[in-house]
Coordinates of C-alpha atoms and ligand atoms in Angstrom, one line a residue:
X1 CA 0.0 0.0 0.0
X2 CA 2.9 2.6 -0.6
X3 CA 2.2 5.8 -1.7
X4 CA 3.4 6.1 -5.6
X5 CA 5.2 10.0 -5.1
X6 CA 6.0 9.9 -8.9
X7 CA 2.9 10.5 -10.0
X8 CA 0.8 13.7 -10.5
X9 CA -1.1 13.0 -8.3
X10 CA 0.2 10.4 -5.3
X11 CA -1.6 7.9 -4.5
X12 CA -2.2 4.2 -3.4
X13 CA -5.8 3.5 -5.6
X14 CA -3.6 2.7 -8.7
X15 CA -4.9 5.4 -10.3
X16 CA -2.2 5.3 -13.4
X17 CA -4.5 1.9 -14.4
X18 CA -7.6 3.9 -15.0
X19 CA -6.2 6.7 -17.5
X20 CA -9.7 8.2 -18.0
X21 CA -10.2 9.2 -14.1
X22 CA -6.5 10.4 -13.8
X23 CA -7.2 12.6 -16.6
X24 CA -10.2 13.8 -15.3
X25 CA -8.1 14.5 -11.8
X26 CA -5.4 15.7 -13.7
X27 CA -8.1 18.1 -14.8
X28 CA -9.2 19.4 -11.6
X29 CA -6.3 19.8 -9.8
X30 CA -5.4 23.0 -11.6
X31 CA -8.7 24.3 -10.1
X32 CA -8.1 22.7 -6.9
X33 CA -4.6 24.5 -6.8
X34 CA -6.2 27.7 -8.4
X35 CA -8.7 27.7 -5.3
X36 CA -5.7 27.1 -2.9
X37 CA -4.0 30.0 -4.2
X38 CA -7.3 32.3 -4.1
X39 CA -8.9 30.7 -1.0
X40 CA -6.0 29.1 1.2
X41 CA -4.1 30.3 3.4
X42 CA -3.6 34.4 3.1
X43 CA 0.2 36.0 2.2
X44 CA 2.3 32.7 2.7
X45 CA 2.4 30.7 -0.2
X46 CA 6.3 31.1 -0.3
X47 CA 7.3 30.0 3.0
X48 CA 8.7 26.7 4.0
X49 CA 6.2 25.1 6.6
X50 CA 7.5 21.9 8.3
X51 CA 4.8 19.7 7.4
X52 CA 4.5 15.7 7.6
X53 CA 3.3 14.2 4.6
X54 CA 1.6 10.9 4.5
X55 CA 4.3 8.0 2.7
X56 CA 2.0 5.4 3.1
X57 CA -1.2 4.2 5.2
X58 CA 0.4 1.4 7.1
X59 CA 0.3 2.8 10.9
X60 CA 3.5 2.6 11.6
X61 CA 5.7 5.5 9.3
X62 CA 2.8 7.2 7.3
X63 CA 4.2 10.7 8.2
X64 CA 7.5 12.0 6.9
X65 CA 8.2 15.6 8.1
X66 CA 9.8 18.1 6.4
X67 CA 10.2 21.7 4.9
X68 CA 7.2 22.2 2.1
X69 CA 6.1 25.5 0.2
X70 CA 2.4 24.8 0.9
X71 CA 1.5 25.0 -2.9
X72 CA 4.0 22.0 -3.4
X73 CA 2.5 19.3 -0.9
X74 CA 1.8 16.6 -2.5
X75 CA -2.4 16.1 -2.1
X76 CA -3.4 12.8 -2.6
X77 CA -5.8 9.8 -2.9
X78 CA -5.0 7.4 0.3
X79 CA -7.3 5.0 1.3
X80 CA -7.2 2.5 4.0
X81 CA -5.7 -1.5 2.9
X82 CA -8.9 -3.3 2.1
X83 CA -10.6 -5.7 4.8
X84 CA -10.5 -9.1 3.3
X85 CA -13.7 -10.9 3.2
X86 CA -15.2 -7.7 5.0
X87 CA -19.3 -7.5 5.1
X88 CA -21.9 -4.6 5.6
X89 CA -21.9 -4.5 9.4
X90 CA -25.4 -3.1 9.9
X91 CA -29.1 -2.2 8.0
X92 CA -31.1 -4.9 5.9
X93 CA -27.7 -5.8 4.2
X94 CA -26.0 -7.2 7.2
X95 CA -23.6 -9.5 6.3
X96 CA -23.6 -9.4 3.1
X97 CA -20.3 -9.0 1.3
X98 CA -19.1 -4.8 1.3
X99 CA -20.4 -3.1 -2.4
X100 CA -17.3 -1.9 -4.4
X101 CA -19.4 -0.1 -6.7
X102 CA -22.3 2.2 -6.0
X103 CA -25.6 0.5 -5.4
X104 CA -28.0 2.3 -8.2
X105 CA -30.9 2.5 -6.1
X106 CA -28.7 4.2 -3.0
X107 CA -26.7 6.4 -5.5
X108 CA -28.3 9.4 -5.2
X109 CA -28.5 8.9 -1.2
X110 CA -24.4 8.4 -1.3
X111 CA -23.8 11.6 -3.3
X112 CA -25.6 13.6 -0.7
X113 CA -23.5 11.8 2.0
X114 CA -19.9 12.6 0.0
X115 CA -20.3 16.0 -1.0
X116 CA -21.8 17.2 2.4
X117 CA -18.7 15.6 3.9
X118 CA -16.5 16.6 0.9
X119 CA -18.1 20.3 1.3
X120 CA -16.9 21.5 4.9
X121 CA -13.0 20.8 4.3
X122 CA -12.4 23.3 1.9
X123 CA -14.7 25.5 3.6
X124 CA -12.9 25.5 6.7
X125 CA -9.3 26.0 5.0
X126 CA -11.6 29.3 3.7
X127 CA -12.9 30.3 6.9
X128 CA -8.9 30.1 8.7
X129 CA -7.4 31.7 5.6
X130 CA -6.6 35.3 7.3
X131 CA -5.2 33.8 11.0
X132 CA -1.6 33.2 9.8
X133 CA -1.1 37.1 9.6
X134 CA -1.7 37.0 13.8
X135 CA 0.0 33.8 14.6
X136 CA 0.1 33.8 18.8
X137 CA 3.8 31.4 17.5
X138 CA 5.4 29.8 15.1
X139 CA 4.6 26.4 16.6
X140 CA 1.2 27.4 16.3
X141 CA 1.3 28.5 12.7
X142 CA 2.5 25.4 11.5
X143 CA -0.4 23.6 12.8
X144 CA -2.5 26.1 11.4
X145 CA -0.8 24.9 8.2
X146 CA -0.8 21.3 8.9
X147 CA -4.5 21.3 9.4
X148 CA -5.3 23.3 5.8
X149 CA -3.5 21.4 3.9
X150 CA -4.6 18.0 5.2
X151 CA -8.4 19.5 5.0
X152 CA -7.7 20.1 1.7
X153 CA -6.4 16.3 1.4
X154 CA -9.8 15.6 2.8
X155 CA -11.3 17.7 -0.1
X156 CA -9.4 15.4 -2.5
X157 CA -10.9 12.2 -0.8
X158 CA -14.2 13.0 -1.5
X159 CA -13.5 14.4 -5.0
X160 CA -11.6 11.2 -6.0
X161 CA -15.1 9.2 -5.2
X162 CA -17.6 11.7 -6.8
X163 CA -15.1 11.0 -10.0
X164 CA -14.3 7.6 -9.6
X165 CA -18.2 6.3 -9.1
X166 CA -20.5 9.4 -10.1
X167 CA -19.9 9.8 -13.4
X168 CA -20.5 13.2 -14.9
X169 CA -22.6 14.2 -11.5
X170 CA -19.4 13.1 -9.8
X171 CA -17.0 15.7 -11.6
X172 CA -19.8 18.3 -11.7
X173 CA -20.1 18.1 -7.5
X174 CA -16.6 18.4 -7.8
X175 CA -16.3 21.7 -9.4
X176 CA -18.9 22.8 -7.1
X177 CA -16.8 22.0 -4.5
X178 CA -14.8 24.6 -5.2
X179 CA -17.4 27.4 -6.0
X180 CA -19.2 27.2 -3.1
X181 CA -17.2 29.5 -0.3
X182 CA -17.9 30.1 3.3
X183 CA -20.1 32.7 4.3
X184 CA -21.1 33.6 0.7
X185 CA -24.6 35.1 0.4
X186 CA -25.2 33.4 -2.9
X187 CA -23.3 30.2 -2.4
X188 CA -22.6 29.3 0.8
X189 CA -21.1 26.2 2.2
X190 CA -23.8 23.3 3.0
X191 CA -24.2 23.5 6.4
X192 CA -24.1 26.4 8.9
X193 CA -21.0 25.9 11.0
X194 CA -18.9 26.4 7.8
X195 CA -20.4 29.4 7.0
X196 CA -19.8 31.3 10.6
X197 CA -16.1 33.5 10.6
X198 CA -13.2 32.2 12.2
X199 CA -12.2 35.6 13.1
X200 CA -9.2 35.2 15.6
X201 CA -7.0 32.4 16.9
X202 CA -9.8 31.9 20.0
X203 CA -12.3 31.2 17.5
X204 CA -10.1 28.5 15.6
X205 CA -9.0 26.6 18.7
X206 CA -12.5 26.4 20.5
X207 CA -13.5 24.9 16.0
X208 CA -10.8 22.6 15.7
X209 CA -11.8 21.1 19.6
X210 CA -15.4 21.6 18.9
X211 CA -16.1 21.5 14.7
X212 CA -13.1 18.9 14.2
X213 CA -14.9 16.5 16.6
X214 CA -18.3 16.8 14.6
X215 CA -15.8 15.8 11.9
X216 CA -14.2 12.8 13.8
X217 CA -17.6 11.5 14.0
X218 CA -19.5 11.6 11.5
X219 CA -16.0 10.4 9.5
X220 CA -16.4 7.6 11.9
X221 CA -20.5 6.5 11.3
X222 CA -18.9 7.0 7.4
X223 CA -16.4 4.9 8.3
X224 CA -18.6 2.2 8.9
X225 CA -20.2 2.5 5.2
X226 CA -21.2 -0.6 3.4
X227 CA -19.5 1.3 0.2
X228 CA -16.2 0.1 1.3
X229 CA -14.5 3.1 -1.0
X230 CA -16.1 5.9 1.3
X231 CA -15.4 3.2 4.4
X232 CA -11.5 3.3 3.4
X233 CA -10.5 7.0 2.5
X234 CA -13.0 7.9 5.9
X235 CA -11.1 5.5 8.1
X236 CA -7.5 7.0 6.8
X237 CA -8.9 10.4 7.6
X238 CA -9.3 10.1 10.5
X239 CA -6.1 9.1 11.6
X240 CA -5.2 13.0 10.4
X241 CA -8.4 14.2 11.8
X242 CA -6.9 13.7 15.8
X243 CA -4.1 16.0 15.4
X244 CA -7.0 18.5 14.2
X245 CA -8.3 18.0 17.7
X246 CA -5.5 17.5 20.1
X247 CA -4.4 21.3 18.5
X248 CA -8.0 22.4 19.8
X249 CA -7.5 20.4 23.2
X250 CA -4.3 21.6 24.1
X251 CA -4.2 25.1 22.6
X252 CA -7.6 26.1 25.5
X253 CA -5.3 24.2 27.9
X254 CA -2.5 26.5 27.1
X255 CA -5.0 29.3 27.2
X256 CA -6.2 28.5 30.6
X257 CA -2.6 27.7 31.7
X258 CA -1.8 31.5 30.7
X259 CA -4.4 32.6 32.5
X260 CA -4.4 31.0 35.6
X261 CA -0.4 32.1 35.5
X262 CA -1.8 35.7 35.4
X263 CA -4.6 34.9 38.2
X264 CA -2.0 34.1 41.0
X265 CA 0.4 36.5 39.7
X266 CA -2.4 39.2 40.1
X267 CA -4.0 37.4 42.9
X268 CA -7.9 37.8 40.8
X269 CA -10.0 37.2 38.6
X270 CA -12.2 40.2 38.0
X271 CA -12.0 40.2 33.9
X272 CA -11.4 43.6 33.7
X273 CA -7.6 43.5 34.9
X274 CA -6.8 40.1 33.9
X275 CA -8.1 41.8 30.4
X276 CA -5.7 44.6 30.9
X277 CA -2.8 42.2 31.6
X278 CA -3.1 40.3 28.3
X279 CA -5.0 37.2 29.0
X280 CA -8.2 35.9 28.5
X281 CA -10.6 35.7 31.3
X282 CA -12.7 32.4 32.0
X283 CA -16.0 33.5 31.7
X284 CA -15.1 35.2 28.1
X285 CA -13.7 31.8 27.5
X286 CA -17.2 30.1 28.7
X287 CA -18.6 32.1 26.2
X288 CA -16.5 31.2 23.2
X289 CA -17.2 27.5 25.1
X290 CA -21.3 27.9 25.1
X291 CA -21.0 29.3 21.0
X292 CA -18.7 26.7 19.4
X293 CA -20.0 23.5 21.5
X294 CA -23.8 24.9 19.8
X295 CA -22.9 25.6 16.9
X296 CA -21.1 22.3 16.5
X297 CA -24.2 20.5 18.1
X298 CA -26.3 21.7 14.9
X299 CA -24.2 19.5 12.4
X300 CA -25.8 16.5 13.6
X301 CA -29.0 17.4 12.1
X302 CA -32.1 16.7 13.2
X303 CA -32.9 14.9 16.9
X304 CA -35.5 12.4 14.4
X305 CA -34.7 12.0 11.2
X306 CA -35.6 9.4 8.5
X307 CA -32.8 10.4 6.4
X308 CA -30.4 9.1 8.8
X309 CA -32.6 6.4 9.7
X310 CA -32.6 5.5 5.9
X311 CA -28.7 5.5 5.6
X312 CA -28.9 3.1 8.1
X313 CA -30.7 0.4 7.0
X314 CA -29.6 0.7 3.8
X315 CA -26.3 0.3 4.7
X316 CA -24.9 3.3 4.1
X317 CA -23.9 5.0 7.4
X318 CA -23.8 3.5 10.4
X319 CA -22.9 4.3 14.2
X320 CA -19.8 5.3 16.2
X321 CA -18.0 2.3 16.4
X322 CA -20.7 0.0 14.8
X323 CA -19.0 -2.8 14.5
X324 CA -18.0 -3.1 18.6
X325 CA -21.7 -2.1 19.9
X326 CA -23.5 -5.4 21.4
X327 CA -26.8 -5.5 19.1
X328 CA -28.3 -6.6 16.3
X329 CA -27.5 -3.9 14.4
X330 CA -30.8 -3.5 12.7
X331 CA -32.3 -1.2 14.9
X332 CA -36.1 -1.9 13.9
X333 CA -37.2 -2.8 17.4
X334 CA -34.8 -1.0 19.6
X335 CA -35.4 2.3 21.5
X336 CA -33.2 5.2 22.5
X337 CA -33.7 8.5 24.6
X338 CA -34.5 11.7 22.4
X339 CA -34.4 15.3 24.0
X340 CA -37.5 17.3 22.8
X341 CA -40.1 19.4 23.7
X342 CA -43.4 18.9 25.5
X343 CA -46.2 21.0 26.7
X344 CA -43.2 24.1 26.9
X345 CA -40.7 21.8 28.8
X346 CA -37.8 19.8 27.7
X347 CA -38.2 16.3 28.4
X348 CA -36.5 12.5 27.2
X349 CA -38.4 10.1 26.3
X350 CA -37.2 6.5 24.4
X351 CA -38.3 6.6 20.7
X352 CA -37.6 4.4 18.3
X353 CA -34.0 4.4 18.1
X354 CA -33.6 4.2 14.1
X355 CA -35.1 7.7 14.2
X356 CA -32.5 9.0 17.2
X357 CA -29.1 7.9 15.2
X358 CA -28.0 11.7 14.9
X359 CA -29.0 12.4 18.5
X360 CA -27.4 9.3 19.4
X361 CA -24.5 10.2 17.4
X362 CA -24.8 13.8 19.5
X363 CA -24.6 11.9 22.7
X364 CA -21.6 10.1 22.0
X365 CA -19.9 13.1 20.9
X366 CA -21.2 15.7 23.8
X367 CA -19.6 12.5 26.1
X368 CA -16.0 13.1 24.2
X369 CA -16.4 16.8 24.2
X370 CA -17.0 16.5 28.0
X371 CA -13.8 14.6 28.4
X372 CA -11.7 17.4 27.2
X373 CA -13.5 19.5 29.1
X374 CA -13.1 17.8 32.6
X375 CA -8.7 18.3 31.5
X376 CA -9.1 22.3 30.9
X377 CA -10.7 22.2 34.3
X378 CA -8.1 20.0 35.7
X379 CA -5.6 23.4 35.1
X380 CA -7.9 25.7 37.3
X381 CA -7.8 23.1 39.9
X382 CA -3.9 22.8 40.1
X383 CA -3.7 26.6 40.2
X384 CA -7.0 26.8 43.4
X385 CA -9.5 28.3 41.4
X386 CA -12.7 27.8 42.0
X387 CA -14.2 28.6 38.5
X388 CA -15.0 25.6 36.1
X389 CA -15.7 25.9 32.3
X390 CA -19.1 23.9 31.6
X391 CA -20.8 22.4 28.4
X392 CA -23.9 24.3 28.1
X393 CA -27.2 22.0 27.7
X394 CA -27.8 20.8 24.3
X395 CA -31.1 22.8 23.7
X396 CA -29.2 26.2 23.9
X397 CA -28.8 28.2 21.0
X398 CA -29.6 25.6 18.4
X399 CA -30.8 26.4 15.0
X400 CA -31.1 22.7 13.6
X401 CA -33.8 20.6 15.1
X402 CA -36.2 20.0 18.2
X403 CA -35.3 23.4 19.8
X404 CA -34.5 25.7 16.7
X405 CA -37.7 27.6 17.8
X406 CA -37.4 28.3 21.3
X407 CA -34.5 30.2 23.2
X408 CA -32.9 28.3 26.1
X409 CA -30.1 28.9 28.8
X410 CA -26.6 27.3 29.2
X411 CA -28.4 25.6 32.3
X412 CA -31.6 24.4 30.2
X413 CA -34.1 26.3 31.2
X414 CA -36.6 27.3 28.6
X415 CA -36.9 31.5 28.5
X416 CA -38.9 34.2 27.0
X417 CA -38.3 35.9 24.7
X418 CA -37.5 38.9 27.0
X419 CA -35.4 36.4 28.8
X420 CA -33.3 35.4 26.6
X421 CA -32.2 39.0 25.2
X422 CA -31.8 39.8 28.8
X423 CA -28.8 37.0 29.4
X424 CA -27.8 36.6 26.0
X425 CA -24.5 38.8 26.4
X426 CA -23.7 36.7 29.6
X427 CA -23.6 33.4 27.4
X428 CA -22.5 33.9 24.1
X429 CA -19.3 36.1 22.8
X430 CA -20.5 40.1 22.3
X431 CA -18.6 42.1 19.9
X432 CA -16.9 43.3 22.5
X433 CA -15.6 40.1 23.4
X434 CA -14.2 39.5 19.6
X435 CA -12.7 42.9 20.1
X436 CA -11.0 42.3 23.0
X437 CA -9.6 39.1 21.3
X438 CA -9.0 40.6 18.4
X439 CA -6.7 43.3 20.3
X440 CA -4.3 40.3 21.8
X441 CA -4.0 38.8 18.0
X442 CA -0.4 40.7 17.5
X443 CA 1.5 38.2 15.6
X444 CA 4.7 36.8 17.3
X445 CA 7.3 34.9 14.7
X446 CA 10.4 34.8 16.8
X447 CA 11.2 30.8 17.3
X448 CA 10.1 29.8 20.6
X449 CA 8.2 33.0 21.8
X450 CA 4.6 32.7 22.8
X451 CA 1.8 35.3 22.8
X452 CA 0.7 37.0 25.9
X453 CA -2.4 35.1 26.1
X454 CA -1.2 31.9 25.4
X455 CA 1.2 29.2 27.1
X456 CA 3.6 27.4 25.9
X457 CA 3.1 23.7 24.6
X458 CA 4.7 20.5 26.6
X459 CA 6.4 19.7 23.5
X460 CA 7.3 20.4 20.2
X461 CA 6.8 18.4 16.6
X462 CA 8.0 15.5 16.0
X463 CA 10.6 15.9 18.6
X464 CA 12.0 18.9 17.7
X465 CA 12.5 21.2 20.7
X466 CA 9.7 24.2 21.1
X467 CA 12.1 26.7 19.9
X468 CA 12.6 24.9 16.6
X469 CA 11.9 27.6 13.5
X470 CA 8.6 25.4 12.2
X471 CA 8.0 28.1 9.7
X472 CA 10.9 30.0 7.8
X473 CA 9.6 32.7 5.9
X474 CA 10.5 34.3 2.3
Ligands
BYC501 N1 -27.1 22.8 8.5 O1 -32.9 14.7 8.7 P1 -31.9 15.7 9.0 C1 -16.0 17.8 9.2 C2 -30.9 19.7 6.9 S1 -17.5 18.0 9.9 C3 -27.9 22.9 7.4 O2 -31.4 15.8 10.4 P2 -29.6 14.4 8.1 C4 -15.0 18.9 9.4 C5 -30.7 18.4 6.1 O3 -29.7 18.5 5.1 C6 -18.5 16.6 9.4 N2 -28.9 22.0 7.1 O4 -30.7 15.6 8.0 C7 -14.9 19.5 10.6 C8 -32.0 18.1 5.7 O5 -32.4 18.8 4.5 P3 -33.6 18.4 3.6 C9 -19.2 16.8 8.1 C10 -29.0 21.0 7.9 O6 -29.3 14.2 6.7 C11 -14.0 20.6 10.7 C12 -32.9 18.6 6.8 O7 -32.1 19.6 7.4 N3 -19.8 15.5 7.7 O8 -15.8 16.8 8.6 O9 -30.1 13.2 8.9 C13 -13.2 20.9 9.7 C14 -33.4 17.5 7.7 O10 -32.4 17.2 8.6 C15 -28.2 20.7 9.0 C16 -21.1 15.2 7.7 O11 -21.9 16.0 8.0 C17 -27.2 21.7 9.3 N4 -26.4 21.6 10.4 O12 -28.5 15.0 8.9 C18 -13.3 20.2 8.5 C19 -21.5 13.8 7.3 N5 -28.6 19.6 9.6 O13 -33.4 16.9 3.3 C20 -14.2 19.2 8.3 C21 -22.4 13.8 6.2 C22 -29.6 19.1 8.9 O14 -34.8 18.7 4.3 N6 -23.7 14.4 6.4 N7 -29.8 19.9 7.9 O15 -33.4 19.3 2.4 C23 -24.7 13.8 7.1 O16 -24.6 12.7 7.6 C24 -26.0 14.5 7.3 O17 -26.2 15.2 6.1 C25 -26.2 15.5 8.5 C26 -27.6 16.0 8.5 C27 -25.8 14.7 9.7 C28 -25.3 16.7 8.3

């Protein structure tokens, strides 16, 4: 399964044996790179980012670090080795032997599946574009980088399937793909999250702990796919997908760890001076906490929903970790416990659980977001603070599903109207909080050197020491 570096376009899907897709690829990439040019990363297209490149999908040695102009990596098709003998682990097709082309009657189900997936990678390369200019170091920058260019590898794994098994659809999705942008009035990206701005580096650490987990698991349920194609390139992504998230983790540890430094320097933690000494205060941060954890919550989709129960059973996507969860994996008799509301109150009640698969998909992920949670307030522990960062309920400030229509608080209480206006600056970021942020974002490119509001990390990349020049510039 080594990665062919020769070719135009690396990759381990012999792609030199089927001329009429790599000319088609060969085709796109232009546009891909054009996009990247336009759309990627803002001002540093000539600098030399240590990146790791994937060399093959085997799990030991599929990243080789070194000094790339990002317009140079090599973006790829990689997919996971294939499961001998493997069989569709869940729906009516259970057991039978893993489809290697696309089922007609599902195609137009798939499609939907890929390019929603395919869709938010390049949309959140578009949405970090500008952060590079206000890099907090240079550790820090090069993950930035890391993360864009392997989101735009992610791109590429969806694009190589709409090409490879959707025909003229396929390559028309795929130049989509790339028309879309974030944010646009007149074509946005599909789904909201990737259409919010990732305005400063607080923003994009609270995404990539928050958004990047949406990703990790709905990759996952993908992962699971009776179309073993999608199954492969998902299960390959992901193993990129948890540096995406341990940069989230650890950069709102480091945050925390700054501020708590500044707490018992200053013996407080009234905002206003911890502001005024260049760090972030905890209940800003609770806000950033209460917008990106709800935002994120959205791209489940709905708390019942026959589409997802209809990828299911037809095999299509299944759960988080399917194939280790002690059922039949059929679903049609089972129940599971759906938030919604009843009579103005928020109540949960078992439903049938072939309609709950998003909200059950929600639950595991609000149980892994909790987990990284409980570590941040691990630091305010060790330094005697008394303040915790929470996860706000799952009704609040939702625009997708069961409570779309009704305003709720971080605690889950339903409010007014009135209400909710009333506390609304108290829970989510104000302008002038992003203000505020915005004033820390003063770049800092001097090996080694950290922002003001931001510790340093336990360790550098790949063994190299912190102080290690991870971006040299041109
Ligand atoms: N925004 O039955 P429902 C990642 C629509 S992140 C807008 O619940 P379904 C990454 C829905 O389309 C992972 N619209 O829908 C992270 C439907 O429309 P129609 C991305 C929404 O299909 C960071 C209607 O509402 N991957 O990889 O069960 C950086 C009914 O809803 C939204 C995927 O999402 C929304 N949030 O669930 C880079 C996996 N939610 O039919 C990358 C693929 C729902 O009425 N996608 N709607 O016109 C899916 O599995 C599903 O499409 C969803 C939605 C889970 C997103």
């Amino acid at each position: 399964m080594a990665i062919d570096y020769r070719e135009r376009i690396p990759n381990n899907v012999d792609l030199s044996g089927n001329r009429r897709l790599q000319r088609a690829l060969e085709s796109w990439q232009p546009n891909y790179l054009r996009w990247w040019d336009e759309l990627g990363p803002a001002g540093t297209q000539r600098d030399d980012v240590y990146l790791r490149t994937a060399i093959s999908v085997e799990t030991d040695g599929w990243a080789n670090f070194d000094y790339v102009k990002m317009p140079d990596y090599r973006w790829g098709i990689f997919l996971s080795k294939p499961q001998a003998g493997r069989t569709i682990p869940f729906g009516d097709h259970k057991g039978e032997p893993v489809w290697q082309e696309v089922p007609g009657e599902y195609r137009s189900a798939l499609h939907r599946l890929i390019v929603t997936q395919g869709d938010t990678e390049p949309a959140s390369v578009e949405q970090q574009r500008h952060l590079g200019k206000t890099c907090p170091s240079l550790y820090d920058l090069r993950n930035l980088f890391q993360i864009n260019v392997e989101e735009g590898r992610h791109l590429w794994a969806m694009v190589y399937l709409l090409h490879a098994y959707f025909g003229r659809d396929g390559r028309e999705e795929a130049d989509e793909m790339l028309e879309r942008h974030s944010g646009d009035p007149d074509r946005p990206r599909i789904l909201g999250a990737f259409n919010e701005p990732t305005p400063h580096w607080l923003s994009y650490l609270m995404f990539t702990y928050f958004t990047d987990r949406d990703g990790k698991y709905q990759l996952a349920s993908l992962a699971e796919s009776g179309f073993d194609p999608l199954a492969r390139t998902c299960q390959f992504m992901l193993t990129e997908e948890a540096h995406h998230m341990f940069v989230g983790e650890t950069g709102i540890m480091r945050v925390l760890q700054r501020t708590c430094e500044v707490m018992d320097e200053l013996q407080t933690d009234d905002p206003e001076r911890l502001r005024a000494a260049g760090v972030i205060d905890v209940p800003t941060l609770q806000r950033f906490v209460n917008f990106h954890f709800s935002v994120s919550l959205d791209l489940f989709g709905q708390e019942r929903s026959t589409n997802a129960a209809n990828y299911f059973t037809t095999g299509l996507k299944g759960r988080y970790h399917e194939t280790r969860i002690d059922d039949d994996h059929r679903l049609t008799e089972a129940l599971w416990p759906v938030h919604r509301l009843q009579d103005n109150r928020i109540v949960c009640e078992d439903g049938p659980a072939l309609l709950a698969l998003n909200e059950r998909l929600r639950d595991d992920y609000i149980v892994d977001s909790q987990r990284g949670v409980n570590r941040w307030n691990r630091v305010l522990e060790q330094h005697g603070s008394d303040m915790r960062l929470e996860l706000p309920h799952r009704a609040f400030h939702r625009a997708i599903g069961e409570f779309a229509d009704v305003h709720v608080s971080p605690d889950g209480r339903l409010l007014t109207e009135a209400e909710w206006h009333q506390g609304a600056d108290d829970w989510l970021p104000t302008d002038a909080d992003h203000a505020f942020v915005n004033t820390l974002m003063q770049p800092v490119t001097e090996p080694g050197k950290m922002a003001s509001w931001i510790g340093p990390p336990s360790r550098g990349i790949n063994g190299q020491s912190i102080d290690f020049e991870y971006v040299k510039f041109r």
